[in-house]
Short mmCIF file of C-alpha atoms in Angstrom, two decimals:
data_model
loop_
_atom_site.label_atom_id
_atom_site.label_comp_id
_atom_site.label_asym_id
_atom_site.label_seq_id
_atom_site.Cartn_x
_atom_site.Cartn_y
_atom_site.Cartn_z
CA ASP A 630 -21.34 -36.52 67.41
CA ALA A 631 -24.91 -35.57 65.95
CA ASN A 632 -25.46 -33.48 69.76
CA LEU A 633 -22.25 -32.07 69.04
CA ARG A 634 -23.40 -31.32 64.82
CA MET A 635 -26.56 -30.44 66.38
CA ILE A 636 -25.13 -27.22 68.76
CA SER A 637 -22.40 -26.51 66.13
CA PHE A 638 -26.04 -25.87 63.99
CA GLN A 639 -27.91 -24.46 66.89
CA PHE A 640 -24.49 -22.27 67.31
CA ASP A 641 -24.52 -20.26 63.80
CA ALA A 642 -28.47 -20.41 63.53
CA ASP A 643 -28.92 -18.27 66.76
CA PHE A 644 -26.65 -15.90 65.67
CA LEU A 645 -27.22 -15.36 62.45
CA GLY A 646 -30.94 -14.94 63.62
CA ASP A 647 -30.85 -12.27 66.31
CA MET A 648 -28.94 -9.92 64.82
CA MET A 649 -29.49 -7.49 67.61
CA GLY A 650 -29.69 -9.31 70.87
CA PRO A 651 -27.67 -11.34 72.81
CA PRO A 652 -27.73 -14.60 70.87
CA ALA A 653 -28.20 -18.07 72.75
CA SER A 654 -24.89 -19.71 71.54
CA ALA A 655 -23.10 -16.54 73.10
CA ARG A 656 -25.21 -18.08 76.51
CA LEU A 657 -24.14 -21.35 75.93
CA LEU A 658 -19.93 -19.86 76.10
CA GLU A 659 -20.45 -18.32 79.67
CA GLY A 660 -19.66 -21.17 81.46
CA VAL A 661 -22.48 -23.94 79.93
CA LEU A 662 -19.75 -25.41 77.39
CA SER A 663 -16.24 -26.39 78.43
CA ASP A 664 -13.59 -24.12 76.06
CA ASP A 665 -12.80 -28.86 74.48
CA VAL A 666 -16.34 -29.11 74.09
CA LEU A 667 -16.59 -25.49 72.12
CA CYS A 668 -13.62 -26.25 70.03
CA GLN A 669 -15.28 -29.61 68.70
CA VAL A 670 -18.29 -27.95 68.29
CA THR A 671 -16.21 -25.51 65.92
CA SER A 672 -14.56 -28.10 64.23
CA PHE A 673 -17.68 -28.38 61.59
CA LEU A 674 -17.85 -24.96 61.11
CA SER A 675 -16.52 -23.07 57.97
CA VAL A 676 -13.72 -20.67 57.80
CA ARG A 677 -16.53 -18.33 57.10
CA ASP A 678 -18.84 -19.40 59.72
CA MET A 679 -15.54 -19.31 61.89
CA GLY A 680 -16.01 -15.38 61.45
CA ARG A 681 -19.62 -14.92 62.46
CA ILE A 682 -18.95 -16.36 65.54
CA ALA A 683 -16.23 -14.60 66.37
CA ARG A 684 -18.10 -11.54 66.25
CA CYS A 685 -20.60 -12.99 68.93
CA SER A 686 -18.88 -11.97 71.62
CA LYS A 687 -14.95 -11.32 72.94
CA LEU A 688 -15.11 -14.81 74.14
CA ALA A 689 -16.42 -16.66 71.35
CA ARG A 690 -13.73 -14.85 69.32
CA LYS A 691 -11.07 -15.77 71.85
CA LEU A 692 -12.29 -19.48 71.37
CA CYS A 693 -12.12 -18.77 67.57
CA VAL A 694 -8.34 -17.09 67.62
CA ASN A 695 -7.13 -19.75 69.95
CA ASP A 696 -8.22 -22.98 68.35
CA GLU A 697 -5.38 -24.10 67.76
CA ALA A 698 -6.08 -27.91 66.84
CA GLY A 699 -8.86 -26.91 64.59
CA TRP A 700 -6.93 -24.33 62.48
CA LYS A 701 -4.10 -26.85 62.14
CA ASP A 702 -6.69 -29.32 60.47
CA ARG A 703 -8.26 -26.84 58.59
CA CYS A 704 -4.17 -25.69 57.45
CA GLU A 705 -4.03 -29.47 56.45
CA ARG A 706 -7.46 -29.76 54.76
CA LEU A 707 -6.11 -26.50 52.58
CA TRP A 708 -2.66 -27.51 51.37
CA SER A 709 -3.54 -30.95 50.81
CA LYS A 710 -5.30 -29.80 47.66
CA LYS A 711 -2.85 -26.95 46.63
CA SER A 712 0.71 -26.81 44.86
CA PHE A 713 2.58 -24.71 45.98
CA ILE A 714 2.76 -23.72 50.05
CA PRO A 715 4.84 -20.68 50.65
CA SER A 716 7.30 -21.62 53.47
CA HIS A 717 6.38 -18.71 55.36
CA ALA A 718 2.69 -20.13 56.10
CA ARG A 719 4.59 -23.30 57.09
CA GLU A 720 6.94 -21.68 59.59
CA LEU A 721 3.89 -19.86 61.29
CA LEU A 722 2.25 -23.39 61.50
CA TYR A 723 5.76 -24.70 63.06
CA GLN A 724 5.44 -22.27 65.56
CA ARG A 725 1.81 -22.94 66.41
CA ARG A 726 0.39 -20.20 64.71
CA PRO A 727 -1.75 -21.75 62.35
CA MET A 728 -4.71 -19.51 62.25
CA GLU A 729 -1.64 -16.51 60.86
CA ALA A 730 -0.31 -19.49 58.59
CA TYR A 731 -3.80 -19.60 57.22
CA ARG A 732 -4.49 -16.57 56.50
CA PHE A 733 -1.06 -15.99 55.33
CA SER A 734 -1.32 -18.98 52.80
CA ILE A 735 -4.57 -17.67 51.21
CA GLU A 736 -3.27 -13.85 50.52
CA ASP A 737 -0.30 -15.68 48.79
CA GLY A 738 -1.94 -17.62 46.71
CA ALA A 739 -4.31 -15.35 45.52
CA ASN A 740 -1.93 -12.30 45.14
CA ARG A 741 1.97 -13.05 44.92
CA GLN A 742 2.76 -13.86 40.56
CA SER A 743 6.39 -14.62 41.10
CA LEU A 744 8.10 -17.44 42.14
CA HIS A 745 10.87 -18.16 44.91
CA ASP A 746 13.86 -20.00 43.81
CA GLU A 747 12.72 -23.36 46.26
CA GLU A 748 9.51 -23.25 44.12
CA LEU A 749 11.42 -22.95 40.49
CA CYS A 750 14.07 -25.42 41.17
CA TYR A 751 14.81 -28.88 41.63
CA ASP A 752 17.76 -30.81 43.24
CA PRO A 753 18.22 -33.88 41.54
CA ASN A 754 20.29 -35.18 44.34
CA SER A 755 17.46 -35.32 47.19
CA GLN A 756 15.04 -34.71 44.01
CA ILE A 757 13.36 -32.52 45.93
CA GLY A 758 11.75 -29.33 44.13
CA THR A 759 9.51 -28.59 40.95
CA VAL A 760 9.09 -30.69 37.76
CA TRP A 761 7.58 -28.66 34.87
CA ASP A 762 5.62 -29.79 31.47
CA PHE A 763 7.00 -27.72 28.65
CA ARG A 764 5.41 -27.34 25.10
CA PHE A 765 6.12 -24.60 22.44
CA LYS A 766 3.45 -22.48 21.15
CA GLU A 767 2.88 -22.82 16.74
CA THR A 768 4.44 -19.00 16.99
CA ALA A 769 7.71 -20.39 18.07
CA GLY A 770 8.23 -22.02 14.29
CA PRO A 771 8.02 -25.62 12.42
CA GLU A 772 12.19 -25.74 13.71
CA TRP A 773 10.92 -26.17 17.40
CA THR A 774 7.67 -27.46 17.49
CA ALA A 775 9.08 -30.70 15.33
CA VAL A 776 11.34 -31.88 18.16
CA ASP A 777 8.16 -31.13 20.60
CA PRO A 778 6.38 -34.41 21.77
CA TRP A 779 2.81 -32.57 22.30
CA TRP A 780 3.20 -31.29 19.25
CA ALA A 781 3.52 -35.20 17.89
CA GLY A 782 0.77 -36.08 20.12
CA GLY A 783 2.49 -37.29 23.05
CA LYS A 784 3.69 -36.05 26.66
CA ALA A 785 5.29 -32.39 27.36
CA ARG A 786 8.37 -32.25 28.36
CA LYS A 787 9.56 -32.50 31.74
CA MET A 788 11.76 -30.00 32.23
CA ILE A 789 13.54 -28.68 35.81
CA PHE A 790 15.34 -25.60 36.52
CA LEU A 791 18.78 -25.83 38.76
CA LYS A 792 19.76 -23.47 40.95
CA ASN A 793 23.40 -23.47 38.56
CA GLY A 794 21.38 -21.67 35.74
CA LEU A 795 20.88 -25.08 33.62
CA VAL A 796 17.71 -26.02 32.18
CA LYS A 797 17.56 -30.18 32.02
CA GLN A 798 15.23 -32.51 30.59
CA LEU A 799 14.14 -34.87 33.79
CA MET A 800 14.18 -38.75 31.90
CA SER A 801 12.13 -41.38 34.68
CA HIS A 802 13.24 -44.42 33.41
CA PRO A 803 11.19 -48.12 34.31
CA ASP A 804 13.25 -49.55 37.52
CA GLY A 805 12.77 -45.57 39.19
CA SER A 806 15.95 -44.23 38.60
CA LYS A 807 16.11 -40.65 36.57
CA SER A 808 18.42 -38.72 34.74
CA LEU A 809 18.94 -35.75 33.26
CA ILE A 810 19.75 -35.28 29.88
CA PRO A 811 20.10 -31.66 27.27
CA PRO A 812 16.74 -29.94 27.12
CA PHE A 813 15.19 -30.99 23.84
CA SER A 814 16.88 -34.33 23.44
CA SER A 815 14.81 -37.32 22.53
CA PRO A 816 15.74 -40.49 24.88
CA THR A 817 16.02 -42.74 21.33
CA ALA A 818 18.46 -41.68 19.27
CA SER A 819 16.39 -42.46 15.88
CA ASP A 820 13.83 -39.54 17.60
CA GLN A 821 16.47 -37.13 16.96
CA ARG A 822 15.00 -34.60 14.45
CA HIS A 823 16.69 -31.71 15.25
CA PRO A 824 20.14 -31.60 13.89
CA HIS A 825 21.26 -30.11 16.84
CA SER A 826 18.65 -31.18 19.77
CA SER A 827 21.16 -33.46 21.79
CA ASP A 828 24.06 -30.94 22.56
CA ILE A 829 21.68 -27.70 22.84
CA GLU A 830 22.17 -25.57 25.91
CA MET A 831 19.45 -24.11 27.65
CA LYS A 832 20.39 -21.40 30.89
CA TRP A 833 17.59 -19.13 32.76
CA ARG A 834 17.80 -16.02 35.00
CA TYR A 835 15.84 -13.72 36.68
CA VAL A 836 15.10 -10.30 35.10
CA ALA A 837 13.61 -7.50 36.68
CA GLN A 838 11.93 -5.69 34.29
CA PRO A 839 11.54 -6.77 30.34
CA MET A 840 11.66 -3.72 27.68
CA ASP A 841 7.98 -3.88 27.36
CA LEU A 842 6.88 -5.05 30.25
CA PRO A 843 5.75 -3.07 33.78
CA ILE A 844 8.93 -3.71 36.56
CA ARG A 845 7.70 -6.60 39.26
CA GLU A 846 9.02 -7.92 42.42
CA LYS A 847 11.86 -10.39 41.97
CA GLY A 848 10.74 -14.02 40.25
CA SER A 849 7.91 -12.24 38.42
CA TYR A 850 10.36 -12.38 35.17
CA ILE A 851 12.42 -15.58 33.48
CA ARG A 852 14.59 -14.81 30.55
CA LEU A 853 16.01 -18.21 29.05
CA THR A 854 19.22 -18.23 26.83
CA VAL A 855 19.22 -20.74 24.25
CA ASP A 856 22.70 -21.87 22.82
CA GLY A 857 23.59 -18.56 23.86
CA ARG A 858 21.15 -16.15 22.04
CA ASP A 859 18.44 -14.82 24.20
CA VAL A 860 14.42 -15.62 24.06
CA PRO A 861 11.25 -13.97 24.67
CA THR A 862 10.80 -13.53 28.25
CA TYR A 863 8.60 -15.87 30.17
CA LEU A 864 5.80 -14.26 32.27
CA VAL A 865 5.15 -15.67 35.89
CA HIS A 866 1.33 -16.09 36.89
CA ARG A 867 -0.68 -18.27 38.75
CA SER A 868 -2.24 -20.96 36.93
CA PRO A 869 -6.07 -20.80 36.29
CA THR A 870 -7.13 -23.99 38.37
CA GLY A 871 -6.70 -22.27 41.53
CA ASP A 872 -4.92 -24.62 43.08
CA TRP A 873 -1.86 -22.46 43.42
CA SER A 874 0.41 -23.57 40.59
CA PHE A 875 2.48 -21.63 38.57
CA VAL A 876 2.64 -21.43 34.78
CA LEU A 877 5.58 -19.01 32.53
CA GLU A 878 4.44 -17.87 29.38
CA SER A 879 5.74 -16.20 26.76
CA CYS A 880 5.22 -15.87 23.25
CA TRP A 881 7.28 -19.31 21.97
CA GLY A 882 6.56 -21.42 24.93
CA VAL A 883 4.22 -22.63 28.43
CA PHE A 884 6.17 -23.92 31.21
CA SER A 885 3.35 -25.49 34.02
CA SER A 886 4.26 -26.84 36.82
CA SER A 887 3.18 -30.65 37.22
CA GLU A 888 4.71 -32.02 40.41
#
């Protein structure tokens, strides 16, 4: 309510305005306000402000660190805007360690440029996993851009990576059902512009070190094989959108996580 908001404002303002001496906020902590009320106060504050208050006193730090409900809420609000949440962060939250979960997910989203299996792959039975938007680059050549709906002004193909090493195209139907078709097939026979698009097989695998790139952790490079022939390696990196989604990119094509 308004009173809690006022206390919250005073809590931070006193701390910032009196760095050299004991701020009024410290005196509030010494038995004047209950832990429950203080936790409600901190729920209005940003993570940055929580860090400032934690430097106020040992008791303030304890309250900020142990505010389980508050940190759980911060995790939920942060993660609701992100595409990929690391499984370890969810495990920490399940273990009732929400502040650690929040911190781990932030660091993971900022630093990890590699995919785990559950982030790359899709399970057709449970319909759980990542669906990728795919388009060719112009450098792939006219033979391939000619069968790419994106180059014809349409939507990018929806592609999935299966755990058995195959890559398929995911088709959604008006009745809500979904089916898998070869990666470069078109839903209608009249749109088959590539003579072999209906039976082209695509496979994927991880590679540790492509010839012209440095060694990185597993999941940093994806090698695709099209009809038994390797194509240029796809480099994994985070999307510049800041939503923790991934992009797989080579000199011939781009996959971006869409679901």
